[in-house]
Short mmCIF file of C-alpha atoms in Angstrom, two decimals:
data_model
loop_
_atom_site.label_atom_id
_atom_site.label_comp_id
_atom_site.label_asym_id
_atom_site.label_seq_id
_atom_site.Cartn_x
_atom_site.Cartn_y
_atom_site.Cartn_z
CA UNK A 1 -199.67 -148.80 37.94
CA UNK A 2 -197.59 -150.43 35.24
CA UNK A 3 -195.04 -152.84 36.68
CA UNK A 4 -192.44 -155.17 35.27
CA UNK A 5 -191.96 -158.31 37.37
CA UNK A 6 -193.10 -156.35 40.46
CA UNK A 7 -190.76 -153.40 39.78
CA UNK A 8 -192.04 -149.97 38.82
CA UNK A 9 -190.85 -148.67 35.46
CA UNK A 10 -188.52 -146.26 37.29
CA UNK A 11 -187.03 -149.03 39.44
CA UNK A 12 -186.52 -151.24 36.42
CA UNK A 13 -184.95 -148.43 34.37
CA UNK A 14 -182.47 -147.87 37.20
CA UNK A 15 -181.62 -151.60 37.20
CA UNK A 16 -181.07 -151.45 33.44
CA UNK A 17 -178.76 -148.46 33.70
CA UNK A 18 -176.72 -150.00 36.52
CA UNK A 19 -176.24 -153.35 34.79
CA UNK A 20 -176.41 -152.61 31.08
CA UNK A 21 -174.80 -149.18 31.21
CA UNK A 22 -177.49 -147.29 29.33
CA UNK A 23 -181.27 -147.08 29.10
CA UNK A 24 -181.66 -149.23 26.01
CA UNK A 25 -185.16 -149.39 24.50
CA UNK A 26 -184.70 -153.11 23.83
CA UNK A 27 -184.26 -153.73 27.53
CA UNK A 28 -187.44 -151.90 28.43
CA UNK A 29 -189.43 -153.89 25.86
CA UNK A 30 -187.55 -156.94 27.09
CA UNK A 31 -188.86 -156.26 30.59
CA UNK A 32 -192.45 -156.45 29.35
CA UNK A 33 -191.55 -159.63 27.45
CA UNK A 34 -190.07 -161.38 30.49
CA UNK A 35 -193.02 -160.24 32.60
CA UNK A 36 -195.53 -161.67 30.10
CA UNK A 37 -193.62 -164.94 29.74
CA UNK A 38 -193.30 -165.50 33.48
CA UNK A 39 -197.01 -164.84 34.01
CA UNK A 40 -197.90 -167.45 31.36
CA UNK A 41 -195.24 -170.13 31.68
CA UNK A 42 -196.32 -173.61 32.69
CA UNK A 43 -196.17 -174.49 36.37
CA UNK A 44 -192.79 -176.13 36.88
CA UNK A 45 -190.12 -176.62 39.48
CA UNK A 46 -187.29 -175.11 37.45
CA UNK A 47 -187.32 -173.13 34.25
CA UNK A 48 -184.65 -172.21 31.73
CA UNK A 49 -184.64 -169.43 29.15
CA UNK A 50 -183.68 -169.21 25.51
CA UNK A 51 -183.02 -165.85 23.96
CA UNK A 52 -183.09 -165.68 20.16
CA UNK A 53 -180.93 -162.57 19.91
CA UNK A 54 -177.62 -161.58 21.48
CA UNK A 55 -178.54 -157.90 21.53
CA UNK A 56 -179.99 -156.30 24.67
CA UNK A 57 -182.64 -158.91 25.42
CA UNK A 58 -180.30 -161.33 27.27
CA UNK A 59 -179.74 -158.62 29.87
CA UNK A 60 -183.49 -158.27 30.57
CA UNK A 61 -183.58 -162.02 31.22
CA UNK A 62 -180.51 -161.87 33.44
CA UNK A 63 -181.96 -158.98 35.44
CA UNK A 64 -185.45 -160.38 35.94
CA UNK A 65 -185.02 -164.15 36.21
CA UNK A 66 -182.57 -166.51 37.96
CA UNK A 67 -181.22 -167.41 34.50
CA UNK A 68 -177.79 -165.99 33.62
CA UNK A 69 -175.36 -166.70 30.83
CA UNK A 70 -172.77 -168.01 33.27
CA UNK A 71 -175.04 -170.38 35.17
CA UNK A 72 -176.22 -171.93 31.93
CA UNK A 73 -179.94 -171.44 32.57
CA UNK A 74 -179.98 -168.80 29.82
CA UNK A 75 -179.00 -170.00 26.38
CA UNK A 76 -178.52 -167.51 23.57
CA UNK A 77 -179.36 -168.91 20.14
CA UNK A 78 -178.46 -165.90 18.08
CA UNK A 79 -180.93 -165.92 15.19
CA UNK A 80 -181.51 -162.19 15.50
CA UNK A 81 -185.22 -162.58 16.30
CA UNK A 82 -186.35 -160.40 19.19
CA UNK A 83 -187.86 -163.28 21.12
CA UNK A 84 -187.42 -165.27 24.28
CA UNK A 85 -188.72 -168.57 25.57
CA UNK A 86 -189.26 -169.61 29.17
CA UNK A 87 -189.62 -173.35 29.55
CA UNK A 88 -189.69 -176.26 31.96
CA UNK A 89 -186.09 -177.40 32.03
CA UNK A 90 -187.07 -181.06 32.18
CA UNK A 91 -189.62 -181.43 29.38
CA UNK A 92 -189.16 -178.30 27.23
CA UNK A 93 -192.76 -177.12 27.55
CA UNK A 94 -192.92 -173.37 27.65
CA UNK A 95 -194.02 -170.07 26.23
CA UNK A 96 -192.32 -167.97 23.60
CA UNK A 97 -192.77 -164.21 23.52
CA UNK A 98 -191.69 -161.98 20.64
CA UNK A 99 -191.98 -158.36 19.64
CA UNK A 100 -194.46 -158.42 16.76
CA UNK A 101 -193.60 -156.38 13.69
CA UNK A 102 -197.28 -156.44 12.69
CA UNK A 103 -198.50 -154.78 15.90
CA UNK A 104 -196.53 -151.57 15.57
CA UNK A 105 -198.81 -149.44 13.37
CA UNK A 106 -199.92 -147.30 16.31
CA UNK A 107 -196.39 -146.98 17.61
CA UNK A 108 -194.40 -145.43 14.76
CA UNK A 109 -191.25 -144.66 16.74
CA UNK A 110 -191.04 -148.27 18.00
CA UNK A 111 -191.44 -149.37 14.38
CA UNK A 112 -188.70 -146.98 13.26
CA UNK A 113 -186.38 -148.34 15.92
CA UNK A 114 -187.24 -152.04 15.53
CA UNK A 115 -187.10 -152.20 11.74
CA UNK A 116 -184.25 -149.68 11.58
CA UNK A 117 -186.27 -147.34 9.36
CA UNK A 118 -184.50 -144.35 10.91
CA UNK A 119 -180.85 -143.97 11.86
CA UNK A 120 -180.22 -143.99 15.60
CA UNK A 121 -179.37 -140.28 15.73
CA UNK A 122 -182.63 -139.42 13.94
CA UNK A 123 -184.80 -141.35 16.40
CA UNK A 124 -186.74 -139.48 19.07
CA UNK A 125 -185.64 -141.35 22.19
CA UNK A 126 -188.15 -139.72 24.55
CA UNK A 127 -191.03 -140.52 22.21
CA UNK A 128 -189.69 -144.05 21.76
CA UNK A 129 -189.72 -144.68 25.51
CA UNK A 130 -193.18 -143.12 25.92
CA UNK A 131 -194.50 -145.38 23.16
CA UNK A 132 -192.89 -148.46 24.72
CA UNK A 133 -194.48 -147.73 28.10
CA UNK A 134 -197.87 -146.97 26.51
CA UNK A 135 -197.69 -150.13 24.41
CA UNK A 136 -196.69 -152.46 27.24
CA UNK A 137 -197.52 -156.05 26.31
CA UNK A 138 -199.90 -155.05 23.47
CA UNK A 139 -197.09 -155.24 20.86
CA UNK A 140 -196.05 -158.73 21.88
CA UNK A 141 -197.02 -162.16 20.59
CA UNK A 142 -197.10 -165.12 22.91
CA UNK A 143 -197.53 -168.79 22.10
CA UNK A 144 -196.95 -172.17 23.68
CA UNK A 145 -193.89 -174.03 22.42
CA UNK A 146 -191.98 -177.20 23.09
CA UNK A 147 -188.21 -176.74 22.97
CA UNK A 148 -186.31 -179.41 21.03
CA UNK A 149 -184.36 -181.86 23.19
CA UNK A 150 -181.14 -180.63 21.51
CA UNK A 151 -181.54 -177.32 23.29
CA UNK A 152 -182.59 -178.64 26.70
CA UNK A 153 -180.29 -179.20 29.64
CA UNK A 154 -176.57 -178.93 30.07
CA UNK A 155 -174.23 -181.03 28.04
CA UNK A 156 -172.64 -183.68 30.16
CA UNK A 157 -169.27 -182.32 31.28
CA UNK A 158 -166.50 -183.80 29.19
CA UNK A 159 -163.13 -184.93 30.43
CA UNK A 160 -160.47 -182.27 30.92
CA UNK A 161 -157.18 -182.48 29.07
CA UNK A 162 -154.13 -180.22 28.89
CA UNK A 163 -153.59 -178.69 25.46
CA UNK A 164 -150.38 -179.94 23.83
CA UNK A 165 -149.66 -176.44 22.56
CA UNK A 166 -150.66 -173.88 25.24
CA UNK A 167 -150.65 -176.29 28.19
CA UNK A 168 -153.99 -175.02 29.45
CA UNK A 169 -156.91 -177.16 30.57
CA UNK A 170 -159.72 -177.61 28.04
CA UNK A 171 -162.68 -179.96 27.58
CA UNK A 172 -161.92 -182.93 25.33
CA UNK A 173 -163.96 -182.85 22.13
CA UNK A 174 -165.50 -185.74 20.25
CA UNK A 175 -162.79 -185.80 17.59
CA UNK A 176 -159.96 -184.44 19.66
CA UNK A 177 -156.44 -183.80 18.41
CA UNK A 178 -154.86 -182.87 21.72
CA UNK A 179 -155.22 -179.14 21.15
CA UNK A 180 -157.74 -176.68 22.55
CA UNK A 181 -160.03 -174.95 20.04
CA UNK A 182 -157.99 -171.75 20.01
CA UNK A 183 -154.63 -173.43 19.42
CA UNK A 184 -156.38 -175.55 16.81
CA UNK A 185 -156.88 -172.55 14.54
CA UNK A 186 -159.26 -170.02 16.04
CA UNK A 187 -157.07 -166.99 15.72
CA UNK A 188 -158.31 -165.08 18.70
CA UNK A 189 -155.02 -163.30 19.36
CA UNK A 190 -152.41 -161.94 16.95
CA UNK B 1 -157.61 -157.53 53.78
CA UNK B 2 -158.25 -159.48 50.59
CA UNK B 3 -160.55 -157.63 48.22
CA UNK B 4 -161.96 -158.27 44.76
CA UNK B 5 -162.47 -155.08 42.77
CA UNK B 6 -162.91 -153.15 46.03
CA UNK B 7 -165.42 -155.62 47.48
CA UNK B 8 -164.67 -157.82 50.47
CA UNK B 9 -164.85 -161.56 49.84
CA UNK B 10 -168.11 -161.63 51.82
CA UNK B 11 -169.65 -158.82 49.78
CA UNK B 12 -168.60 -160.43 46.52
CA UNK B 13 -169.90 -163.86 47.58
CA UNK B 14 -173.28 -162.24 48.32
CA UNK B 15 -173.27 -160.64 44.85
CA UNK B 16 -172.49 -164.04 43.30
CA UNK B 17 -175.33 -165.75 45.14
CA UNK B 18 -177.84 -163.03 44.24
CA UNK B 19 -176.97 -163.01 40.54
CA UNK B 20 -175.69 -166.48 39.76
CA UNK B 21 -177.93 -168.35 42.19
CA UNK B 22 -175.21 -170.30 43.99
CA UNK B 23 -171.73 -169.78 45.39
CA UNK B 24 -169.86 -171.31 42.48
CA UNK B 25 -166.09 -171.77 42.97
CA UNK B 26 -165.50 -170.66 39.38
CA UNK B 27 -167.04 -167.29 40.13
CA UNK B 28 -164.84 -166.74 43.16
CA UNK B 29 -161.70 -167.55 41.15
CA UNK B 30 -163.21 -165.44 38.37
CA UNK B 31 -163.37 -162.50 40.77
CA UNK B 32 -159.62 -162.71 41.38
CA UNK B 33 -159.11 -163.00 37.61
CA UNK B 34 -161.15 -159.89 36.79
CA UNK B 35 -159.43 -158.01 39.61
CA UNK B 36 -155.96 -158.93 38.29
CA UNK B 37 -156.89 -158.09 34.69
CA UNK B 38 -158.35 -154.68 35.56
CA UNK B 39 -155.28 -153.78 37.62
CA UNK B 40 -153.00 -154.59 34.68
CA UNK B 41 -154.97 -153.61 31.59
CA UNK B 42 -153.58 -150.85 29.38
CA UNK B 43 -154.81 -147.32 30.02
CA UNK B 44 -157.73 -146.82 27.67
CA UNK B 45 -160.98 -144.93 27.35
CA UNK B 46 -163.17 -148.00 26.84
CA UNK B 47 -162.44 -151.66 27.29
CA UNK B 48 -164.22 -154.81 26.16
CA UNK B 49 -163.92 -158.34 27.53
CA UNK B 50 -163.57 -161.74 25.95
CA UNK B 51 -164.37 -164.82 27.99
CA UNK B 52 -163.00 -168.12 26.68
CA UNK B 53 -165.56 -170.28 28.46
CA UNK B 54 -169.34 -170.11 28.78
CA UNK B 55 -169.29 -171.65 32.25
CA UNK B 56 -169.41 -169.43 35.34
CA UNK B 57 -166.69 -166.96 34.33
CA UNK B 58 -168.96 -164.73 32.19
CA UNK B 59 -170.96 -163.93 35.32
CA UNK B 60 -167.84 -162.72 37.20
CA UNK B 61 -167.18 -160.34 34.29
CA UNK B 62 -170.80 -159.17 34.21
CA UNK B 63 -170.79 -158.53 37.97
CA UNK B 64 -167.47 -156.70 38.17
CA UNK B 65 -167.15 -154.76 34.91
CA UNK B 66 -169.49 -152.67 32.74
CA UNK B 67 -169.34 -155.47 30.15
CA UNK B 68 -172.47 -157.64 29.83
CA UNK B 69 -173.56 -160.19 27.29
CA UNK B 70 -176.50 -158.03 26.23
CA UNK B 71 -174.56 -154.80 25.75
CA UNK B 72 -172.03 -156.58 23.56
CA UNK B 73 -168.96 -155.47 25.51
CA UNK B 74 -168.54 -159.05 26.71
CA UNK B 75 -167.99 -161.63 24.00
CA UNK B 76 -167.97 -165.31 24.86
CA UNK B 77 -165.71 -167.39 22.62
CA UNK B 78 -166.46 -170.78 24.06
CA UNK B 79 -163.21 -172.69 23.75
CA UNK B 80 -163.57 -174.09 27.24
CA UNK B 81 -160.40 -172.44 28.53
CA UNK B 82 -160.82 -170.79 31.91
CA UNK B 83 -159.50 -167.45 30.74
CA UNK B 84 -160.57 -163.89 30.13
CA UNK B 85 -159.12 -160.93 28.28
CA UNK B 86 -159.67 -157.25 28.99
CA UNK B 87 -158.66 -155.06 26.06
CA UNK B 88 -158.81 -151.60 24.55
CA UNK B 89 -161.89 -151.77 22.35
CA UNK B 90 -160.27 -149.67 19.63
CA UNK B 91 -156.90 -151.36 19.12
CA UNK B 92 -157.24 -154.78 20.77
CA UNK B 93 -154.31 -154.31 23.16
CA UNK B 94 -155.01 -155.98 26.44
CA UNK B 95 -154.20 -158.53 29.09
CA UNK B 96 -155.27 -162.14 29.26
CA UNK B 97 -155.64 -163.91 32.60
CA UNK B 98 -156.11 -167.63 32.99
CA UNK B 99 -156.27 -170.16 35.79
CA UNK B 100 -153.00 -172.07 35.47
CA UNK B 101 -153.15 -175.85 35.71
CA UNK B 102 -149.44 -175.88 36.54
CA UNK B 103 -149.77 -173.68 39.63
CA UNK B 104 -152.15 -175.92 41.57
CA UNK B 105 -149.74 -178.31 43.29
CA UNK B 106 -150.21 -176.60 46.67
CA UNK B 107 -153.97 -176.40 46.23
CA UNK B 108 -155.11 -180.00 45.75
CA UNK B 109 -158.84 -179.33 46.09
CA UNK B 110 -158.71 -176.60 43.43
CA UNK B 111 -156.84 -179.06 41.22
CA UNK B 112 -159.47 -181.75 41.86
CA UNK B 113 -162.22 -179.32 40.94
CA UNK B 114 -160.54 -177.70 37.92
CA UNK B 115 -159.29 -180.87 36.26
CA UNK B 116 -162.37 -182.84 37.36
CA UNK B 117 -160.24 -185.40 39.19
CA UNK B 118 -163.03 -185.90 41.73
CA UNK B 119 -166.76 -186.04 41.18
CA UNK B 120 -168.65 -183.00 42.41
CA UNK B 121 -170.24 -184.84 45.30
CA UNK B 122 -166.82 -186.07 46.47
CA UNK B 123 -165.29 -182.60 46.53
CA UNK B 124 -164.84 -180.80 49.85
CA UNK B 125 -166.54 -177.48 49.10
CA UNK B 126 -165.41 -175.71 52.27
CA UNK B 127 -161.81 -176.72 51.68
CA UNK B 128 -162.12 -175.69 48.03
CA UNK B 129 -163.28 -172.18 48.96
CA UNK B 130 -160.59 -171.85 51.65
CA UNK B 131 -157.95 -172.83 49.11
CA UNK B 132 -159.31 -170.37 46.53
CA UNK B 133 -159.17 -167.50 49.02
CA UNK B 134 -155.70 -168.52 50.22
CA UNK B 135 -154.45 -168.83 46.65
CA UNK B 136 -155.86 -165.51 45.41
CA UNK B 137 -154.01 -164.42 42.29
CA UNK B 138 -151.07 -166.81 42.85
CA UNK B 139 -152.68 -169.53 40.72
CA UNK B 140 -153.25 -167.22 37.75
CA UNK B 141 -151.18 -166.48 34.67
CA UNK B 142 -151.30 -163.06 33.06
CA UNK B 143 -149.84 -161.91 29.78
CA UNK B 144 -150.18 -159.08 27.32
CA UNK B 145 -152.15 -159.92 24.18
CA UNK B 146 -153.45 -158.24 21.08
CA UNK B 147 -156.95 -159.36 20.11
CA UNK B 148 -157.44 -160.14 16.41
CA UNK B 149 -159.45 -157.54 14.49
CA UNK B 150 -162.08 -160.25 13.76
CA UNK B 151 -163.03 -160.23 17.43
CA UNK B 152 -162.97 -156.47 18.00
CA UNK B 153 -165.98 -154.17 17.88
CA UNK B 154 -169.58 -154.75 17.01
CA UNK B 155 -170.58 -155.97 13.61
CA UNK B 156 -172.20 -153.23 11.61
CA UNK B 157 -175.95 -153.64 12.04
CA UNK B 158 -177.43 -155.30 9.00
CA UNK B 159 -180.71 -154.42 7.34
CA UNK B 160 -183.87 -155.84 8.88
CA UNK B 161 -186.19 -158.02 6.83
CA UNK B 162 -189.38 -159.91 7.64
CA UNK B 163 -189.03 -163.69 7.41
CA UNK B 164 -191.13 -165.14 4.59
CA UNK B 165 -192.08 -168.07 6.84
CA UNK B 166 -192.66 -166.79 10.38
CA UNK B 167 -193.17 -163.12 9.50
CA UNK B 168 -190.82 -161.94 12.23
CA UNK B 169 -188.09 -159.34 11.87
CA UNK B 170 -184.56 -160.69 11.45
CA UNK B 171 -181.20 -159.32 10.31
CA UNK B 172 -180.48 -159.98 6.63
CA UNK B 173 -177.53 -162.32 6.17
CA UNK B 174 -174.82 -162.23 3.52
CA UNK B 175 -176.37 -165.04 1.50
CA UNK B 176 -179.96 -164.52 2.46
CA UNK B 177 -182.88 -166.65 1.30
CA UNK B 178 -185.67 -164.60 2.83
CA UNK B 179 -185.94 -166.79 5.91
CA UNK B 180 -184.66 -166.23 9.43
CA UNK B 181 -182.08 -168.70 10.73
CA UNK B 182 -184.59 -170.68 12.72
CA UNK B 183 -187.10 -171.12 9.89
CA UNK B 184 -184.12 -171.95 7.68
CA UNK B 185 -183.54 -175.20 9.51
CA UNK B 186 -182.41 -174.63 13.08
CA UNK B 187 -184.94 -176.82 14.80
CA UNK B 188 -185.25 -174.92 18.02
CA UNK B 189 -188.87 -175.93 18.64
CA UNK B 190 -190.68 -179.19 17.96
#
C-alpha cells in the first residue's frame, strides 16, 4: 500500500485538509517529496529543512517533519522552485528533492497544473489527484547537496532595543538608527 | 477558567509541544495574542494574518487559525517585533496585537525573557510560564489598523518558465534573464 511517512494517502489527505484548509495537489506531491527525502537523508542527530518555494510545500514539511516555520528548523528561500532539502543541521550535508518538469510526459494533468498550461478552473482535479498518486516518487529528482554555511543554523540573537518611534522591542541591526524596520520605512500599515 | 481559543492551557501546551517541538514561552504568549485578536477582529468573511517576527509567533497563528505559511493566508514580515495582525483579506481592516514592553513591570521574568536581560540558561522557566499564565492578555496592546494594499492578497501567479541552467520550473520575474533566482546567484548550495 502506498504510504507517505507511514500515513496512508487517506490519513495524509485528512491532515492536509485540517491544517492547510484544502486538498491542494502541491501538498500531496509534497508528501511524496518529504517521504523520499527522509528515506535518503544522511544519518544525523538533527536535521533542518529548506523549502525553495513559499507555496504549499512548506506545509507538507511542517506536517511531516519536526521542522516548522516558527521553530526555525524550516527555512523558506522563496525562489519559486518546487524543491526541498533535508540536511544535517551541523554540516549542511543533505538531499534535495524536486518535482521534475522532464518526468511529466506520462502525467499530462500534473504537467498542466505544474507548468500552468491550463487555468485552474479548466483542470480536472480528480484526474490530477489520481495521476499524483499513480506517479508517487517517479516524477521526482533527488540528489545529494551541501547547503552553504550562510543558510545553516540560526543567526545569533541580537540585542533587543526599544524603537524610538513606536516604543516596541526589536532586534538591533548591524547599522541601526534606533528605529525598528517598520518605523524605518516599511509601510506595513496605512 | 483561562482558555486560549477555546482550548485549556494544558490542551494548548500539548498542541505546542506536538507541533513546535518544545514548550516555547513565545508560543504561549502568542496563544493569548491570537485569542485577543480573533475576539476583536472586524466581522468579515475571510481573514488573513501578518506576523511581524519569524520566531515562534508564526506557529501560534498556524495552530490557532486557518492561516498557514503554505496556504499564503499567513504572511511573515520579519521586522522582529513581537506582533501579529488579523485583518479582512479584502479591505485590510484589522486589529494588531503586540506584547508591550511597557506592561511588564509586574512580570519580571517575562521582561527578562522578552528583552533578553538574562541568558536563557539563567531564566527560571517555571516562573516564566506562571507569569505568562497570570498575565494573560494584560501585557498586550491592541489597536485597529489598516494593512497597506502592498501586503494584501496573493500576487497574481506569474508564468512558469524552465531555467536555462538547472532546467527546473520557476516563476518568470519582471526583469527575467531566463534563470531561476538560485542559478542567478543565490548560492544556496556549495
